[in-house]
Coordinates of C-alpha atoms and ligand atoms in Angstrom, one line a residue:
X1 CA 116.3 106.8 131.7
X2 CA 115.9 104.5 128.8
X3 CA 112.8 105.1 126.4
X4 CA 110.4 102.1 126.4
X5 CA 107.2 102.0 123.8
X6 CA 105.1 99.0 123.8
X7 CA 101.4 98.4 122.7
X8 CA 98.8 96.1 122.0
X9 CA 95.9 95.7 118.9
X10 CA 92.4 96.9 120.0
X11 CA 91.4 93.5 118.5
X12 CA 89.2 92.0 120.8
X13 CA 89.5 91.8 124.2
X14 CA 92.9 91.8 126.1
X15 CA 94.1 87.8 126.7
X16 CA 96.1 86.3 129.4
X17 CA 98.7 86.2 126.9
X18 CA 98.9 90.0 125.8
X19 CA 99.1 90.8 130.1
X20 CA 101.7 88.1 131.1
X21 CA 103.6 89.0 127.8
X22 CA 103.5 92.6 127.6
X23 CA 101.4 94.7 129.8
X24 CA 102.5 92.9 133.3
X25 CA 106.2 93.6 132.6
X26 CA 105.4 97.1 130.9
X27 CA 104.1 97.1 135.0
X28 CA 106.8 95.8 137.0
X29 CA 109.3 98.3 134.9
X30 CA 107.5 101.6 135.1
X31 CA 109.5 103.3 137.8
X32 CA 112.9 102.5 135.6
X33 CA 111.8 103.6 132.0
X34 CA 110.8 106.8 130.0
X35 CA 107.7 105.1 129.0
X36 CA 105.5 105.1 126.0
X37 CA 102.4 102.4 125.7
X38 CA 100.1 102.9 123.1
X39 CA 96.5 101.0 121.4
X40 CA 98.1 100.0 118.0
X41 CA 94.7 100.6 116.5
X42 CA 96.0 100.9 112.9
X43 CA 97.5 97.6 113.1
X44 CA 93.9 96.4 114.3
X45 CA 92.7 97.3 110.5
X46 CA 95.0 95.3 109.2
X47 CA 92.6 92.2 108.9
X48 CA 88.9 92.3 108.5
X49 CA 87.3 94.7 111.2
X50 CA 83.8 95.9 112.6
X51 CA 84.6 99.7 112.6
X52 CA 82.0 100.4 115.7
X53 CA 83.7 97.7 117.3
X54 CA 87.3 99.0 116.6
X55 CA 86.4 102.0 118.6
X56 CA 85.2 100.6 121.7
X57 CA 88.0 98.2 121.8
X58 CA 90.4 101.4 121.5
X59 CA 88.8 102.9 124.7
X60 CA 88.2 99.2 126.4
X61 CA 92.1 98.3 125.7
X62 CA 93.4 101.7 127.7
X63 CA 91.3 101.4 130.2
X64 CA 92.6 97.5 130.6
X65 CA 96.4 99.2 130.7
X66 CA 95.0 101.3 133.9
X67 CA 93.1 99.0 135.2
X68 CA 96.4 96.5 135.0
X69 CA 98.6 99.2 137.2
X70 CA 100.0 101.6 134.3
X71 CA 99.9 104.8 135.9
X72 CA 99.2 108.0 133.8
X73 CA 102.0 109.8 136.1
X74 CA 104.9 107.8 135.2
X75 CA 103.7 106.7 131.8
X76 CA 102.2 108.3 128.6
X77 CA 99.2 106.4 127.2
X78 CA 98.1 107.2 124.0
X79 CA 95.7 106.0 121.2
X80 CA 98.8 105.5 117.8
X81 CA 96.1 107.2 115.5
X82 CA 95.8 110.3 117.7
X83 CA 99.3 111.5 117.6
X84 CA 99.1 112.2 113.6
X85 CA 95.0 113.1 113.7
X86 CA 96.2 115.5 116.4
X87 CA 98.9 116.8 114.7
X88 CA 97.0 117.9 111.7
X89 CA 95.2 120.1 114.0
X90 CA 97.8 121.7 116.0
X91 CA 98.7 125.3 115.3
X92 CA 102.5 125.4 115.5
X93 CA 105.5 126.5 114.0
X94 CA 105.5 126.1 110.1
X95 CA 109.2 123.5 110.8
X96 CA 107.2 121.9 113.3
X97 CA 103.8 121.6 111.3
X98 CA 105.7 120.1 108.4
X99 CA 107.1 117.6 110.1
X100 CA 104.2 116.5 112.2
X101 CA 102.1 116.5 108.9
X102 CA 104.1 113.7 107.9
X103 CA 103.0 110.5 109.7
X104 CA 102.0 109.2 107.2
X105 CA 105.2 110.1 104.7
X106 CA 107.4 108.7 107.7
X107 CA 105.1 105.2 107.3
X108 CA 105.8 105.3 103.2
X109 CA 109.6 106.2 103.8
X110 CA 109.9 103.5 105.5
X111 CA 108.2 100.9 103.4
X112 CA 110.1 102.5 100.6
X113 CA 113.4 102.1 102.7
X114 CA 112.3 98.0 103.0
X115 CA 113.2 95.1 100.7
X116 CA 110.6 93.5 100.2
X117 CA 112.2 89.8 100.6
X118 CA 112.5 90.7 104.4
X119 CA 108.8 91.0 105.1
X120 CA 107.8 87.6 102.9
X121 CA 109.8 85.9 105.7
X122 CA 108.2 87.1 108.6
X123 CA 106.2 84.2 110.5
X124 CA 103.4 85.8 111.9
X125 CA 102.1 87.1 107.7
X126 CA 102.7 83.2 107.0
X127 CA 100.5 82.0 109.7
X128 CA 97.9 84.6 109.6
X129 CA 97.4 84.8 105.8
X130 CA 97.2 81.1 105.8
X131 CA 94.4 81.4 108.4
X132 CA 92.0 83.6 106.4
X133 CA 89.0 82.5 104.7
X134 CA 90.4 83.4 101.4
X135 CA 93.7 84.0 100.3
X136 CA 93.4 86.8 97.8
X137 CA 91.4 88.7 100.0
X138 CA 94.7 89.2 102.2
X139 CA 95.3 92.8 102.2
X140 CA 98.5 94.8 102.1
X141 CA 98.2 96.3 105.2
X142 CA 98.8 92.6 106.9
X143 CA 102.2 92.2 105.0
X144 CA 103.4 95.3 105.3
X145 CA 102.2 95.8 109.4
X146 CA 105.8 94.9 110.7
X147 CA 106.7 98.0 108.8
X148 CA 104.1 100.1 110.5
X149 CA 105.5 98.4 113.8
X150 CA 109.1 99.3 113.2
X151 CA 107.3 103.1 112.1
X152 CA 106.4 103.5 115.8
X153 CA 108.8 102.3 117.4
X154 CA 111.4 104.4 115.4
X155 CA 109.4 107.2 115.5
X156 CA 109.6 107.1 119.6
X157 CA 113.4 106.9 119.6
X158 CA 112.4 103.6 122.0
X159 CA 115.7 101.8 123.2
X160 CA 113.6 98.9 124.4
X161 CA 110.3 96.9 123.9
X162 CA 108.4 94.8 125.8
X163 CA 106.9 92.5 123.8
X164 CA 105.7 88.6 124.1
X165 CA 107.9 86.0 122.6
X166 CA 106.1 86.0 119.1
X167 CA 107.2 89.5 118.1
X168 CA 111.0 88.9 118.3
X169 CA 111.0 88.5 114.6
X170 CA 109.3 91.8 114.2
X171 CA 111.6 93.3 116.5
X172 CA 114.8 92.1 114.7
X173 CA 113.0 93.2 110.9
X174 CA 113.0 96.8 112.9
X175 CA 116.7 96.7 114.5
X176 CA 117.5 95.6 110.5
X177 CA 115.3 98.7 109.2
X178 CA 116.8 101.2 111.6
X179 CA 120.3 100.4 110.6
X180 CA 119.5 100.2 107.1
X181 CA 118.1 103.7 106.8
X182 CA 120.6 104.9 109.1
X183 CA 123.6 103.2 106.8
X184 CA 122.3 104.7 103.6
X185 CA 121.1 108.2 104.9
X186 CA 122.8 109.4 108.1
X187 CA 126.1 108.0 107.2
X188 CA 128.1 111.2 107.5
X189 CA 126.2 112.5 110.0
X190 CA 126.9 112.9 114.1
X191 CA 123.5 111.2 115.3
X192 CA 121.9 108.3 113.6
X193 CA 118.0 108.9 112.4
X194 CA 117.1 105.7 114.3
X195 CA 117.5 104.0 117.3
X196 CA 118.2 100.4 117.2
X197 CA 115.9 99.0 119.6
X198 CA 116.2 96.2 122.1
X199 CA 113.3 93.8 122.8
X200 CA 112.7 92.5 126.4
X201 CA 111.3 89.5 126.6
X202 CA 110.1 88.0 130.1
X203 CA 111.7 84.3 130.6
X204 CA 108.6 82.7 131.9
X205 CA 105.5 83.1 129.9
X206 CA 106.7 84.9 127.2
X207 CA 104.6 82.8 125.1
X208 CA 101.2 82.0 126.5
X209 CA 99.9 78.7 124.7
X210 CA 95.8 78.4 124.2
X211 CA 93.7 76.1 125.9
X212 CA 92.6 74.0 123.4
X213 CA 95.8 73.4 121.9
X214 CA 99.3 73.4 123.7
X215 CA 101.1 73.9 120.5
X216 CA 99.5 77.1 119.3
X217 CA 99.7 80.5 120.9
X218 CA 97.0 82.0 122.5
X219 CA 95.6 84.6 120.3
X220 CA 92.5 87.1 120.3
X221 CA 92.3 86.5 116.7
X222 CA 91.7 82.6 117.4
X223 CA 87.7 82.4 116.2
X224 CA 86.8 79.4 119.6
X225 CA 87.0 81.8 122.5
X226 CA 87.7 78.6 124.8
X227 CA 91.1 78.7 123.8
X228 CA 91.9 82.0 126.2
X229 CA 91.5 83.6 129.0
X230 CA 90.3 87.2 128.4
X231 CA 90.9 89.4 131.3
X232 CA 87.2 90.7 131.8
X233 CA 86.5 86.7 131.6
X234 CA 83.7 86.8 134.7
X235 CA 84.6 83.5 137.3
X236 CA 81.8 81.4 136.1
X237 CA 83.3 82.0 132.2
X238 CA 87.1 81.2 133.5
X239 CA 85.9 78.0 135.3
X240 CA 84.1 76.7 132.0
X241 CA 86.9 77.5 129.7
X242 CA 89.4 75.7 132.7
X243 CA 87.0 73.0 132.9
X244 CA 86.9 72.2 129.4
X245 CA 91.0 73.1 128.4
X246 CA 92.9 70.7 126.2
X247 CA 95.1 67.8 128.6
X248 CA 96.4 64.9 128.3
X249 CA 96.3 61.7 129.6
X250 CA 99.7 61.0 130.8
X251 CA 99.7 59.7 134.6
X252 CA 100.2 62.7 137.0
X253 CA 100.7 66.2 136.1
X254 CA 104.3 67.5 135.9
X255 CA 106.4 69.4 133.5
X256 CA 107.9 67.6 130.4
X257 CA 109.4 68.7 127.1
X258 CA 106.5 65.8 125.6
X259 CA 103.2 67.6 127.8
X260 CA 102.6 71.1 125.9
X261 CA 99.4 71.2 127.7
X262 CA 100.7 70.9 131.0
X263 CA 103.8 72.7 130.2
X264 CA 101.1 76.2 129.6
X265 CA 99.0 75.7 132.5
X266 CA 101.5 74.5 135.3
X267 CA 103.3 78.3 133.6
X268 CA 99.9 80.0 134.2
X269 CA 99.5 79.1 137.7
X270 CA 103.3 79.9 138.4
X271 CA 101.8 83.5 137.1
X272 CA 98.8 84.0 138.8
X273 CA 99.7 82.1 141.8
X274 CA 103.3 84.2 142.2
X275 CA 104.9 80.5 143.5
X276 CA 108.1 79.5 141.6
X277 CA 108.6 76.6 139.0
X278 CA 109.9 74.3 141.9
X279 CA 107.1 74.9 144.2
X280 CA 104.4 74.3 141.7
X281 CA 106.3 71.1 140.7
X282 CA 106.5 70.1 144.5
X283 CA 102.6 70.9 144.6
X284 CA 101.7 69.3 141.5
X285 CA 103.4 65.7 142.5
X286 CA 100.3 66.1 145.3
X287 CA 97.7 66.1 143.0
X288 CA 95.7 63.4 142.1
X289 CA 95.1 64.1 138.0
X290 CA 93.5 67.2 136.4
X291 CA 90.3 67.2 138.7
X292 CA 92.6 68.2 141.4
X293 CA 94.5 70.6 139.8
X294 CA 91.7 72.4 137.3
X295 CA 89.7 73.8 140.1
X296 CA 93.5 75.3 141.7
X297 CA 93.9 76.8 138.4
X298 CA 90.7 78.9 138.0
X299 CA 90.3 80.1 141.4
X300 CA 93.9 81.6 140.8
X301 CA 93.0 83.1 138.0
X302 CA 89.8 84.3 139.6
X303 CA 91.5 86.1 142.1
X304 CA 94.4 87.2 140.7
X305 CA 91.8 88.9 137.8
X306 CA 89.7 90.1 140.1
X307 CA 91.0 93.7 141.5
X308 CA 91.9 94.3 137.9
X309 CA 88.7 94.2 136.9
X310 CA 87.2 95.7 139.6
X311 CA 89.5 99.0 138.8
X312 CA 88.1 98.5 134.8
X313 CA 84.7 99.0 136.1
X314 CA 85.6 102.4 137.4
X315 CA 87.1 103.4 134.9
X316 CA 84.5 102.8 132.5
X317 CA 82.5 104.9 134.5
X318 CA 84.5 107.7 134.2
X319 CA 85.4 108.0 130.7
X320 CA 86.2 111.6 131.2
X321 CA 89.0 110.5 133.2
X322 CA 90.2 107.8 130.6
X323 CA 89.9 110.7 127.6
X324 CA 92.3 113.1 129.4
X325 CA 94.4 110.7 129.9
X326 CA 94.9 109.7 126.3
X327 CA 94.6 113.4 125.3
X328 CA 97.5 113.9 127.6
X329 CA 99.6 111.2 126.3
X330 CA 98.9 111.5 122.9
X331 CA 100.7 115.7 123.1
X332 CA 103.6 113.7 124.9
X333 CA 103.9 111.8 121.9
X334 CA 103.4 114.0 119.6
X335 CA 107.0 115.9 121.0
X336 CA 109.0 113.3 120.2
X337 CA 107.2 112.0 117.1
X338 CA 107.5 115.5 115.3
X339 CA 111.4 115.8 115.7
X340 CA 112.3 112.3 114.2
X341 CA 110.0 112.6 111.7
X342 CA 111.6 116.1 110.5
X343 CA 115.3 114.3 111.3
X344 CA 114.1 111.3 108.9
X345 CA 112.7 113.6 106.0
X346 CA 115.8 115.6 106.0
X347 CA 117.9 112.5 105.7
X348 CA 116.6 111.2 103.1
X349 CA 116.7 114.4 101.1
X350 CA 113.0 116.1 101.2
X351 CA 113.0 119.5 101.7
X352 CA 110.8 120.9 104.4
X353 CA 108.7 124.1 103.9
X354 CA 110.2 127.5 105.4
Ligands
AQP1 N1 100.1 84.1 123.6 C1 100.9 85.1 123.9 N2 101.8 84.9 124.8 C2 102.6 85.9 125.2 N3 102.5 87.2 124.7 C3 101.6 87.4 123.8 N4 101.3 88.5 123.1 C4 100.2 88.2 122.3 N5 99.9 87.0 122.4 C5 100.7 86.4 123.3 C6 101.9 89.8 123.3 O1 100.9 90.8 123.4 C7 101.4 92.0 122.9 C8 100.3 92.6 122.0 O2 100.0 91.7 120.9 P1 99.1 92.3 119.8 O3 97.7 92.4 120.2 O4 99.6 93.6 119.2 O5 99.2 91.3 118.6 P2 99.4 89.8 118.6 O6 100.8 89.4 119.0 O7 99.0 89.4 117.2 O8 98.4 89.3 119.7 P3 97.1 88.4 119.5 O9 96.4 88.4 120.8 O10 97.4 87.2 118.8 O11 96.2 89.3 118.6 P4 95.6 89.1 117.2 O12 95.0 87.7 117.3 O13 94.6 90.1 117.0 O14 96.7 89.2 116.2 C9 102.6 91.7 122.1 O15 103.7 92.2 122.9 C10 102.6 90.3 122.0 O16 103.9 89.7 122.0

């Protein structure tokens, strides 16, 4: 089976975006994948963070990839800052030890294996550092994250990742990394270091738009919380954020190249409502203008949110549960971790202690 490692930032709470982007494929392919989906908490430090927050979004966001159908059996779930933490405690074979001591080393390689030029072009640092309150307070971590990205995903051996639309450029900075550490240090060698991973992108909804403006993406990081749908949004919240969504005022709702705004909710529906583009076009020339079609929207949403949060609420009473689960996946992880970090040291000359 092909390895697949995914995961989301503990930033927030889980959007409509992050589920019909990532988590609902990471779903619908469990039963064909070797499968790896972690909380990306240090990514989540990357821009300015509450720390007691931080930790109750970690438990809150695997509890969200449960509650959304990933199942413990045919997937590892793991927390990204456990699999080094829990190294450094392990009591194993000195090869082994020195190679799972080295998280962190395997993160510096890497940045030291990266032109610099690359990451000043990636979109996502452009947008984001323009976004924050002031520009000098911008800190590495933000520009160098797509290196802490590619860090995981090479580190997993993963073949493919399931990822929204907006991390392709990430994903191709990692496919370029891989191959150019594996050019210049495994050469001569039978098996590269890295794996050149593929990402999978869904076709419809790959990039969720927000609500209050068709043109941006929806994003936990956006400060008005009207412009998403968070999945523990309760009804009466999901019919004031529908209720008040950006439209437009073009006659009739339909899909258009010109109609951003209808173009991301007519794609939501399609989502939650499981009908195809041609059905909900066939629908939507029945509806009167958005005071038809608004109310259809949240009480999709409604329901199709409802059993997942219904299985959330258990969970959260039994965090037990929830910990064994991420103690689990974090050993599973730790497996594969600890040999491509001793592969990659070796590589690129270090010496590991007998
Ligand atoms: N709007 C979106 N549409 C489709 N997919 C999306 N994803 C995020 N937003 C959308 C996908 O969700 C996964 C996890 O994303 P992340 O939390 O690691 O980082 P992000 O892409 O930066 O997401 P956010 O919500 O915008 O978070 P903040 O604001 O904290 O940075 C990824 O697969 C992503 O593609």
């Amino acid at each position: 089976k092909k390895r697949v490692l995914s995961g989301v930032q503990p930033t927030g709470v889980l959007h409509l975006g992050n589920y019909l982007g990532a988590i609902r494929q990471w779903v619908a392919n469990q039963e064909s994948y070797d499968n790896f989906f972690c909380v990306v908490d240090s990514h989540a430090i990357t821009q300015p963070h509450d720390p007691k927050e931080l930790s109750q979004a970690t438990y809150r966001t695997a509890a969200l990839y449960l509650a959304a159908g990933i199942d413990p059996k045919r997937s590892n779930i793991f927390v990204q800052s456990h699999v080094s933490a829990h190294s450094e405690l392990m009591h194993s074979p000195p090869g082994r030890r020195a190679a799972r001591l080295l998280a962190p080393l395997h993160r510096w390689m890497l940045n030291c294996a990266t032109p610099m030029g690359w990451l000043e072009k990636m979109i996502q640092y452009k947008e984001k550092s323009q976004r924050a309150a002031n520009a000098k307070s911008v800190s590495v971590g933000l520009f160098d994250y797509p290196v802490l990205m590619a860090a995981d995903i090479l580190l997993y051996q993963a073949q493919l990742v399931p990822v929204g639309d907006d991390q392709r450029q990430h994903l191709e900075l990692t496919r370029d990394i891989a191959r150019r550490f594996n050019d210049k240090y495994a050469k001569k060698k039978k098996r590269k270091v890295f794996v050149e991973p593929e990402a999978l992108i869904v076709k419809s909804n790959a990039r969720v738009m927000s609500l209050q403006d068709g043109t941006a993406k929806m994003s936990k990081s956006d400060a008005n919380d009207l412009s998403r749908i968070n999945l523990l949004d309760s009804p009466d919240e999901i019919r004031r954020k529908i209720k008040k969504c950006k439209t437009d005022s073009i006659k009739g709702i339909g899909y258009s190249p010109d109609r951003p705004e209808a173009n991301n909710l007519l794609g939501i529906y399609e989502a939650m409502t499981g009908k195809s583009k041609e059905e909900v076009e066939a629908e939507a020339a029945t509806w009167v203008g958005w005071g038809t079609f608004k109310p259809l929207l949240a009480d999709a949403l409604i329901a199709h949110l409802e059993p997942l949060q219904a299985r959330y609420a258990e969970l959260v009473a039994e965090p037990e549960y929830l910990a064994s689960v991420l103690r689990e996946g974090a050993e599973a992880a730790d497996e594969t971790a600890s040999r491509t970090l001793a592969d990659a040291k070796r590589a690129m000359g270090f010496t590991l202690p007998g």
